[in-house]
Coordinates of C-alpha atoms in Angstrom, one line a residue:
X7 CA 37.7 -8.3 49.9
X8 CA 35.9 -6.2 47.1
X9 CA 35.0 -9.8 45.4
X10 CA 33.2 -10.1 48.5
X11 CA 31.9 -6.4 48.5
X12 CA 30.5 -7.0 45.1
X13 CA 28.7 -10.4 45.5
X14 CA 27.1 -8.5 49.1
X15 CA 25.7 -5.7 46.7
X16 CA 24.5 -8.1 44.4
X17 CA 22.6 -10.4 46.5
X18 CA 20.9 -7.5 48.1
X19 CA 20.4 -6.1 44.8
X20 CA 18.3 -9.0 44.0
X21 CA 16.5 -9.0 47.4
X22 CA 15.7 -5.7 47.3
X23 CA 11.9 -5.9 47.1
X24 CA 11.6 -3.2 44.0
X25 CA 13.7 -5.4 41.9
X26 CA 12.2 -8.5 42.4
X27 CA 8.6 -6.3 41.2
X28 CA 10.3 -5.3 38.4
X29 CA 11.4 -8.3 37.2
X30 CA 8.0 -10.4 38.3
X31 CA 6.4 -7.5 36.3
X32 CA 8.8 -8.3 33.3
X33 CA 8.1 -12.4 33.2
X34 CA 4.3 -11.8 34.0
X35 CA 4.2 -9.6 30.8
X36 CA 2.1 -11.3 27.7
X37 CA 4.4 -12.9 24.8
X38 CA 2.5 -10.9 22.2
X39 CA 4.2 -7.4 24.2
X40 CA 7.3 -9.2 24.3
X41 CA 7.4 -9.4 20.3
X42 CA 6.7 -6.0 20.0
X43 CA 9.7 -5.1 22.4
X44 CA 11.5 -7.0 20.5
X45 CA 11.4 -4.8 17.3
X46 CA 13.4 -1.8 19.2
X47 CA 16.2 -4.7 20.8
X48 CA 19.6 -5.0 19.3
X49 CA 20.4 -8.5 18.9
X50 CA 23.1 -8.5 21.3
X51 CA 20.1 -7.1 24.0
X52 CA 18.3 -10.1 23.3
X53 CA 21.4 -12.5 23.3
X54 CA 21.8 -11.1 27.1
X55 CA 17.6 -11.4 28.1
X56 CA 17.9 -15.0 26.9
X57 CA 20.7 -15.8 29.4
X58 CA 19.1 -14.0 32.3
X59 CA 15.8 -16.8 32.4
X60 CA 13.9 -19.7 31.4
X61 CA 10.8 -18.0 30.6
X62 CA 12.6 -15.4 28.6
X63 CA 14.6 -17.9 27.0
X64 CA 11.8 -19.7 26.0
X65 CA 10.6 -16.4 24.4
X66 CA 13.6 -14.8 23.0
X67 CA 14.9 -17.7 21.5
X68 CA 11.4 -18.3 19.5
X69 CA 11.7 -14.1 18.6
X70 CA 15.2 -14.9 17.3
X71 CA 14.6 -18.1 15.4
X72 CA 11.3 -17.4 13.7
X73 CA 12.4 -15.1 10.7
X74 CA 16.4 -15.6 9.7
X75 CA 18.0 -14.4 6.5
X76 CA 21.5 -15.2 6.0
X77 CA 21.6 -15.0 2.4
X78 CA 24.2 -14.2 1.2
X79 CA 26.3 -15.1 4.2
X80 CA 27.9 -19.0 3.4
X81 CA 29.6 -19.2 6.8
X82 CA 26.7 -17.8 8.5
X83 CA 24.6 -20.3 6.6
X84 CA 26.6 -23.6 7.6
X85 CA 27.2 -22.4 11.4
X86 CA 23.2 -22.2 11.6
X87 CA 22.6 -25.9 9.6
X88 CA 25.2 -27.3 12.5
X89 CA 23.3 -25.4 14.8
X90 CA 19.7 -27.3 14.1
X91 CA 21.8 -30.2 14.4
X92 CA 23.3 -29.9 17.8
X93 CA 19.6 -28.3 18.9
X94 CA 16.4 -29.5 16.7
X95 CA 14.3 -27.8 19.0
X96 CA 15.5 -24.2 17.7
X97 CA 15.2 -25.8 14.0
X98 CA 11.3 -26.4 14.5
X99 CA 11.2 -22.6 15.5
X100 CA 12.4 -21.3 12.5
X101 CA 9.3 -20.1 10.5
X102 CA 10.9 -17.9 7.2
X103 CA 14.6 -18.8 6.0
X104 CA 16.5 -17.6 3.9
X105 CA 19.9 -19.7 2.9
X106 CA 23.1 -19.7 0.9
X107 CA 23.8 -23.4 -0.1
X108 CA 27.1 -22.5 -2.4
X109 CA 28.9 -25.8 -2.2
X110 CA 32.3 -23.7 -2.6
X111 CA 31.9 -22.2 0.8
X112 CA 30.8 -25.5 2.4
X113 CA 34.5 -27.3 1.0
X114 CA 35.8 -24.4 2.9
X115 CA 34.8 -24.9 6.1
X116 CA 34.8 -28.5 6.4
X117 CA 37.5 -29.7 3.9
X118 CA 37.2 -33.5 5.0
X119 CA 32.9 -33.4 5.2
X120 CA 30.8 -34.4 2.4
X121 CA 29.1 -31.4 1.2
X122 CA 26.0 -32.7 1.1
X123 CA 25.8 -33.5 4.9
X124 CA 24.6 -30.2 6.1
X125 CA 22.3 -29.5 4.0
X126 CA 20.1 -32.3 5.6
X127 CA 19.9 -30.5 8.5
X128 CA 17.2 -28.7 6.8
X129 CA 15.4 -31.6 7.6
X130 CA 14.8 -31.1 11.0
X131 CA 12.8 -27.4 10.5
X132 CA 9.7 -29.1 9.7
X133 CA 8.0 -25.5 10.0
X134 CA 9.3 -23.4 7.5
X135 CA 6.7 -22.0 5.7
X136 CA 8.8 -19.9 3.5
X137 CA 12.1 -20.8 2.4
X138 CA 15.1 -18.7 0.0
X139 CA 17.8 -20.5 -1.3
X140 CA 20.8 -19.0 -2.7
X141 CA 23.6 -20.8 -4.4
X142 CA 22.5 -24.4 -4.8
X143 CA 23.3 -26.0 -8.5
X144 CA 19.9 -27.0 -10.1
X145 CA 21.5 -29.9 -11.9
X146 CA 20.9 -33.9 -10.9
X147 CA 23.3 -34.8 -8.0
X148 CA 23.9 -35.6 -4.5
X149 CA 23.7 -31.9 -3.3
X150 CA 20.1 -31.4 -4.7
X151 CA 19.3 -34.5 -3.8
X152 CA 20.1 -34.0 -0.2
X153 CA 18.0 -31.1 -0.6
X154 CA 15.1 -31.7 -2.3
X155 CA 14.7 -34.9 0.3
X156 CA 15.0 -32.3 3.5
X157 CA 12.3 -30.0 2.3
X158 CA 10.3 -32.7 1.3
X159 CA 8.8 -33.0 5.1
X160 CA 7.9 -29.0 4.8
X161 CA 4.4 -27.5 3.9
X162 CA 6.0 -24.7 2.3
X163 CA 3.8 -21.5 1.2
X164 CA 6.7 -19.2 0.0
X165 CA 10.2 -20.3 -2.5
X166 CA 12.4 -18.4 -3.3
X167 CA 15.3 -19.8 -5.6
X168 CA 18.1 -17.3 -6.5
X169 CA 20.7 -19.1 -8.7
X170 CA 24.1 -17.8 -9.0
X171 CA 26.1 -17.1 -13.1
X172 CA 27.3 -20.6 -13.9
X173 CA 31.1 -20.5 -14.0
X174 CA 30.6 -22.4 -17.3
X175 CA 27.7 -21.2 -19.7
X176 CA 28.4 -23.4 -22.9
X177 CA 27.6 -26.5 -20.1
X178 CA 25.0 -25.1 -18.7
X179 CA 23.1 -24.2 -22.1
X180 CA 22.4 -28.1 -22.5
X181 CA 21.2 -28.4 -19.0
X182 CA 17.5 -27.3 -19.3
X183 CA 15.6 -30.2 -19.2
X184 CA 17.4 -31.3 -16.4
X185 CA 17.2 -27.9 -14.5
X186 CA 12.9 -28.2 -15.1
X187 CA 13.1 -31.5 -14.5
X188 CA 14.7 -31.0 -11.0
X189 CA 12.2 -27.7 -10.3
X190 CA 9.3 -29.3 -11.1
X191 CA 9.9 -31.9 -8.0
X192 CA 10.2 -30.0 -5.8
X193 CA 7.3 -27.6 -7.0
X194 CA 5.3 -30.5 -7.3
X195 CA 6.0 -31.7 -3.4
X196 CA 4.6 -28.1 -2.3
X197 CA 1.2 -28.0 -3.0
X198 CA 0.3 -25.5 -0.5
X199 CA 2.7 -22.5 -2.1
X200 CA 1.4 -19.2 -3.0
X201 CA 4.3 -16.9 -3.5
X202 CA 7.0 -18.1 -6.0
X203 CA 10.5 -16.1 -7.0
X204 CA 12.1 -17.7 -9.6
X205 CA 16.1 -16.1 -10.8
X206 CA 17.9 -18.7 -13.0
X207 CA 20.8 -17.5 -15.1
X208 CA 20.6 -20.7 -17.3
X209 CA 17.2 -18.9 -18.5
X210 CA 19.0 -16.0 -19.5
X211 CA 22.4 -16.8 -20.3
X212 CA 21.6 -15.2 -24.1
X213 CA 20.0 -12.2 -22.7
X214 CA 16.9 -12.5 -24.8
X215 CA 13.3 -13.4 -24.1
X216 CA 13.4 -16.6 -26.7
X217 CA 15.6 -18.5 -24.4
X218 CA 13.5 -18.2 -21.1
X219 CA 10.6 -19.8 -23.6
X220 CA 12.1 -23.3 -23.3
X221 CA 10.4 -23.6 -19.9
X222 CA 6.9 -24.1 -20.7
X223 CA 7.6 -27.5 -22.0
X224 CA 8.8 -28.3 -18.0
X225 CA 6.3 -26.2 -16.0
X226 CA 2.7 -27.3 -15.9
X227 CA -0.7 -25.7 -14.3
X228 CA -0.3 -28.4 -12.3
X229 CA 3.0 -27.6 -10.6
X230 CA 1.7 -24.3 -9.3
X231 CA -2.4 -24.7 -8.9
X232 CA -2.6 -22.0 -5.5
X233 CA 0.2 -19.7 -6.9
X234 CA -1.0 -15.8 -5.4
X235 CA 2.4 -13.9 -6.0
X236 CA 5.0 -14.4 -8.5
X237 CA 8.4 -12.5 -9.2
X238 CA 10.4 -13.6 -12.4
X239 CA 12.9 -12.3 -14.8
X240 CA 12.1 -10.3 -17.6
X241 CA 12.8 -13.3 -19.9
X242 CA 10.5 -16.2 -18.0
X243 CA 8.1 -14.3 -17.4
X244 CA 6.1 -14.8 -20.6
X245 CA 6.1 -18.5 -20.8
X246 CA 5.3 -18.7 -17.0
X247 CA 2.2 -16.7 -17.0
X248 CA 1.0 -19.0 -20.0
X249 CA 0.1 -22.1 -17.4
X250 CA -1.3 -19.4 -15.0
X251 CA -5.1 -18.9 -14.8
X252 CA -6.1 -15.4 -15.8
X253 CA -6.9 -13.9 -12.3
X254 CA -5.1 -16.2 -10.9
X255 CA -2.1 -13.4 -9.1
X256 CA -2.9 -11.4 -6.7
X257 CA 1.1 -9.9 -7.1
X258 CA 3.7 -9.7 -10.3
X259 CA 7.2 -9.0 -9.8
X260 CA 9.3 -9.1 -13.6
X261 CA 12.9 -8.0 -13.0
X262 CA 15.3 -6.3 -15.3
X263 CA 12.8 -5.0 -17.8
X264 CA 14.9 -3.0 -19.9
X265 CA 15.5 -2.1 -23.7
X266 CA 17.0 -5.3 -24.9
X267 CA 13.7 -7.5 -23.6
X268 CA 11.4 -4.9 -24.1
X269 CA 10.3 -5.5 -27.6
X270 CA 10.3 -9.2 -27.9
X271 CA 8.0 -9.1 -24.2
X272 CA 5.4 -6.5 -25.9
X273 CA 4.9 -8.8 -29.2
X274 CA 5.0 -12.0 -26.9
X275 CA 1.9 -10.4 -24.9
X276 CA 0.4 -9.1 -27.5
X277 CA 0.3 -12.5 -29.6
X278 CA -1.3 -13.7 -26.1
X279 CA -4.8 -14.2 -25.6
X280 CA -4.6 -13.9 -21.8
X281 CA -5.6 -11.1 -20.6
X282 CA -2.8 -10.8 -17.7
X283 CA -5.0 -9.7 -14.9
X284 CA -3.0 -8.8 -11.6
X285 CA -4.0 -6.2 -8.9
X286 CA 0.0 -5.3 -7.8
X287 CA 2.2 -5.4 -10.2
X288 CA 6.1 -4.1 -9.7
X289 CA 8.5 -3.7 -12.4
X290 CA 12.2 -3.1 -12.1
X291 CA 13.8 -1.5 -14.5
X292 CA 17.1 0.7 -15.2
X293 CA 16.3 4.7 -15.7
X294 CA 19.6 7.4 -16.3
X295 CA 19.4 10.9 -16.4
X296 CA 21.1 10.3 -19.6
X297 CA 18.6 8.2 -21.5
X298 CA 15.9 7.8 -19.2
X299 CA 14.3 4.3 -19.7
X300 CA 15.5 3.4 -23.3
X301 CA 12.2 2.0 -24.2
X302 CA 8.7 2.8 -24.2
X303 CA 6.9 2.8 -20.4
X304 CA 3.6 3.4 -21.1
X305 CA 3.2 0.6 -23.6
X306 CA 4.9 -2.3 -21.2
X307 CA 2.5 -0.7 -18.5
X308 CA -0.2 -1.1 -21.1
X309 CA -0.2 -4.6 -20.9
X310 CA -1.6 -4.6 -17.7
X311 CA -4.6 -3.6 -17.2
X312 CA -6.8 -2.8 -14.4
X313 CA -3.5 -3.2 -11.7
X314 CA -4.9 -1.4 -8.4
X315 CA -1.3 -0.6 -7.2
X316 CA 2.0 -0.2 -9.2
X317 CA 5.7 0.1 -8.2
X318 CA 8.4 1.0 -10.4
X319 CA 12.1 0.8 -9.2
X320 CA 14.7 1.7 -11.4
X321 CA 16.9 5.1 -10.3
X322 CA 20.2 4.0 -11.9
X323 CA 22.1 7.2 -12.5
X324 CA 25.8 7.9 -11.8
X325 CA 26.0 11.6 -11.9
X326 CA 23.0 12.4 -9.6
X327 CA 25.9 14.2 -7.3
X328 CA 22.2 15.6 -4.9
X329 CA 20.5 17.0 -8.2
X330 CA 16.8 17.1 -7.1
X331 CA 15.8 18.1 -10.6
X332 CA 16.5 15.1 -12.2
X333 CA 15.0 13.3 -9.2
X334 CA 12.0 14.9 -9.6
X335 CA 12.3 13.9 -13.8
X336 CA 12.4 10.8 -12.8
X337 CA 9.3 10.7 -10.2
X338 CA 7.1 12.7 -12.9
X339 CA 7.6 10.6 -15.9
X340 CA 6.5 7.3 -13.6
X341 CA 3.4 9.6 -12.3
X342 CA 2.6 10.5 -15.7
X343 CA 2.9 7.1 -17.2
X344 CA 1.0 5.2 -14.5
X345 CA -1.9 8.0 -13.6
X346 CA -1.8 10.8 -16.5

C-alpha cells in the first residue's frame, strides 16, 4: 500500500505543472551556464544529474571527462584505461590527463594481463591536448613501446613526465642514451607542444649539476621548436636552455634550487652567452628559519633579467609552531631580493 502511495506522489510530482517548468527551464539552459554550475557541484551531485537525462548526460559526462588527474592514484589510473575501453566515446572527451603508469600497480590488479595492454587504451583519447605521466620506466621495452605508439595519434600541446627513484641507481647510471634516445621520440612526434615538465631521477641520481649535462648531446632545437613554458630540475636545466632560442619562453619553472646546485648553476650561466630571457620565472627552493636559503638569492635571481613576474616557493621550516615573525622574515627577504 505505501509502495503504491509513494509511486502516486511521485507521478503527480512529475505532472505537477511547476516541476515540469523547472526542469524545462534546467535542460533549456546554455552548456556554457552549465560549466559554470559545475564548479560549485560535488562530484557525487553530478554523478546523480547524469542519471536523471540524456541531455544532461550528454553534458555532465563531457564536464566530468574533460580535465582528470589521477596521478598518483595506480588503481584509479587502470580502472579509467578499462573504462575508455568499454566506452571510447568518453575517451575522445578527455581533453587534460594526468596518469600513473607504474607497472607494479598494473601486476597487481591484473595478475594474469600483460602489462602493457592497458596502456593502449590511451589510444583511443585522440584529444588530449595535455598529457602527465607518472611512473612509466623510460628505458626500451614493451611498456614504452605501447606507449609511445598510443600517444602517437595525439596533437599534444602540454607533457608532463614525472619519473619515479629507480629501485636500482648503479643500472640506471648507464641508461642515458637510451633514456634521450626514448624522449626524443616521442618529443619529436609532438610538434605542436608548448609547455614541457621534465623530472628524471636518472639526471640527478649524483645530486650535482654535471650529471644533468649529459642531455644536450640527446635533446636538439629541433625536438622542441614551439616550446612557450618549461619546468625542470635544478640540474637539467642548464643544458636544456642551451638548444632554446633566447626569447624563446614565455614561463621557467627550475625545481630544487638549493645550496648544493647553486654554485655549479651560477658559473654554468655565467660561462653562457645566452642571455636567458623569460617573462615568468618560478623557482622553488628550501628556506628554514634556521638557515634561511643556504645560498645566495639575489645572485641566482640575477641571472634573469628583465622577468615581468616572479614566484618563489620554498617555506620549509619545522618549528614555525604559528610564529608570524619568522613568516614575515621569510616574505621580506623574497620582497627585498626580487624588488629592493
Amino acid at each position: 500500500m505505501s509502495d503504491t502511495s509513494n509511486r502516486t506522489r511521485q507521478m503527480s510530482s512529475t505532472n505537477d505543472p511547476v516541476t515540469r517548468e523547472r526542469s524545462s527551464q534546467l535542460l533549456s539552459l546554455p552548456v556554457e551556464l552549465h560549466e559554470h554550475m559545475s564548479i560549485f557541484l560535488l562530484t557525487s551531485s553530478i554523478l546523480n544529474l547524469i542519471e536523471t537525462n540524456h541531455h544532461l548526460r550528454s553534458i555532465y559526462e563531457a564536464i566530468l571527462y574533460r580535465c582528470i588527474n589521477i596521478q598518483p592514484l595506480s588503481s584509479r589510473s587502470i580502472g579509467l584505461l578499462e573504462t575508455f575501453k568499454l566506452r571510447p566515446d568518453l575517451a575522445l572527451l578527455v581533453h587534460t590527463l594526468d596518469i600513473d603508469l607504474r607497472p607494479t600497480v598494473v601486476s597487481a590488479f591484473h595478475p594474469t594481463q600483460s602489462a602493457f595492454q592497458d596502456i593502449n587504451a590511451l589510444a583511443l583519447a585522440k584529444n588530449i591536448k595535455s598529457l602527465g605521466i607518472f611512473g612509466l620506466s623510460w628505458l626500451p621495452g614493451t611498456r614504452l613501446n605501447a606507449f609511445q605508439k598510443a600517444i602517437s595519434g595525439m596533437k599534444l600541446k602540454g607533457l608532463r613526465i614525472k619519473e619515479p627513484e629507480p629501485a636500482s641507481r648503479n643500472h640506471h647510471r648507464n641508461s642515458k642514451e637510451e633514456v634521450v634516445a626514448s624522449l626524443r621520440q616521442v618529443l619529436q612526434a609532438q610538434p605542436h607542444l608548448q609547455d614541457l615538465e621534465l623530472d628524471f631521477w636518472l639526471f640527478r641520481i649524483s645530486m650535482g649539476v654535471n650529471e644533468g649535462r649529459d642531455i644536450q648531446f640527446g635533446i636538439r632545437k629541433s625536438d622542441v621548436p614551439r616550446l612557450r613554458t618549461l619546468g625542470t630540475h635544478a640540474s637539467t636545466i642548464v643544458p636544456l636552455l642551451e638548444v632554446i632560442d633566447d626569447g624563446q619562453l614565455d614561463s621557467l619553472t627550475i625545481y630544487y634550487w638549493k645550496q648544493e646546485y647553486h654554485d655549479s648553476l651560477v658559473s654554468s650561466f655565467s660561462n653562457s652567452a645566452k642571455t636567458r630571457k623569460v617573462r615568468r620565472l618560478h623557482l622553488s627552493t628550501f628556506w628554514t628559519a634556521n638557515r634561511g636559503w643556504g645560498f645566495d638569492l639575489g645572485q641566482a635571481l640575477e641571472l634573469f633579467p628583465n622577468i615581468e613576474s616572479l614566484r618563489i616557493t620554498g617555506l620549509l621550516s619545522l618549528s614555525l609552531d604559528g610564529r608570524a615573525d619568522i613568516l614575515d622574515e621569510y616574505i621580506n627577504q623574497v620582497e627585498i631580493l626580487a624588488f629592493g
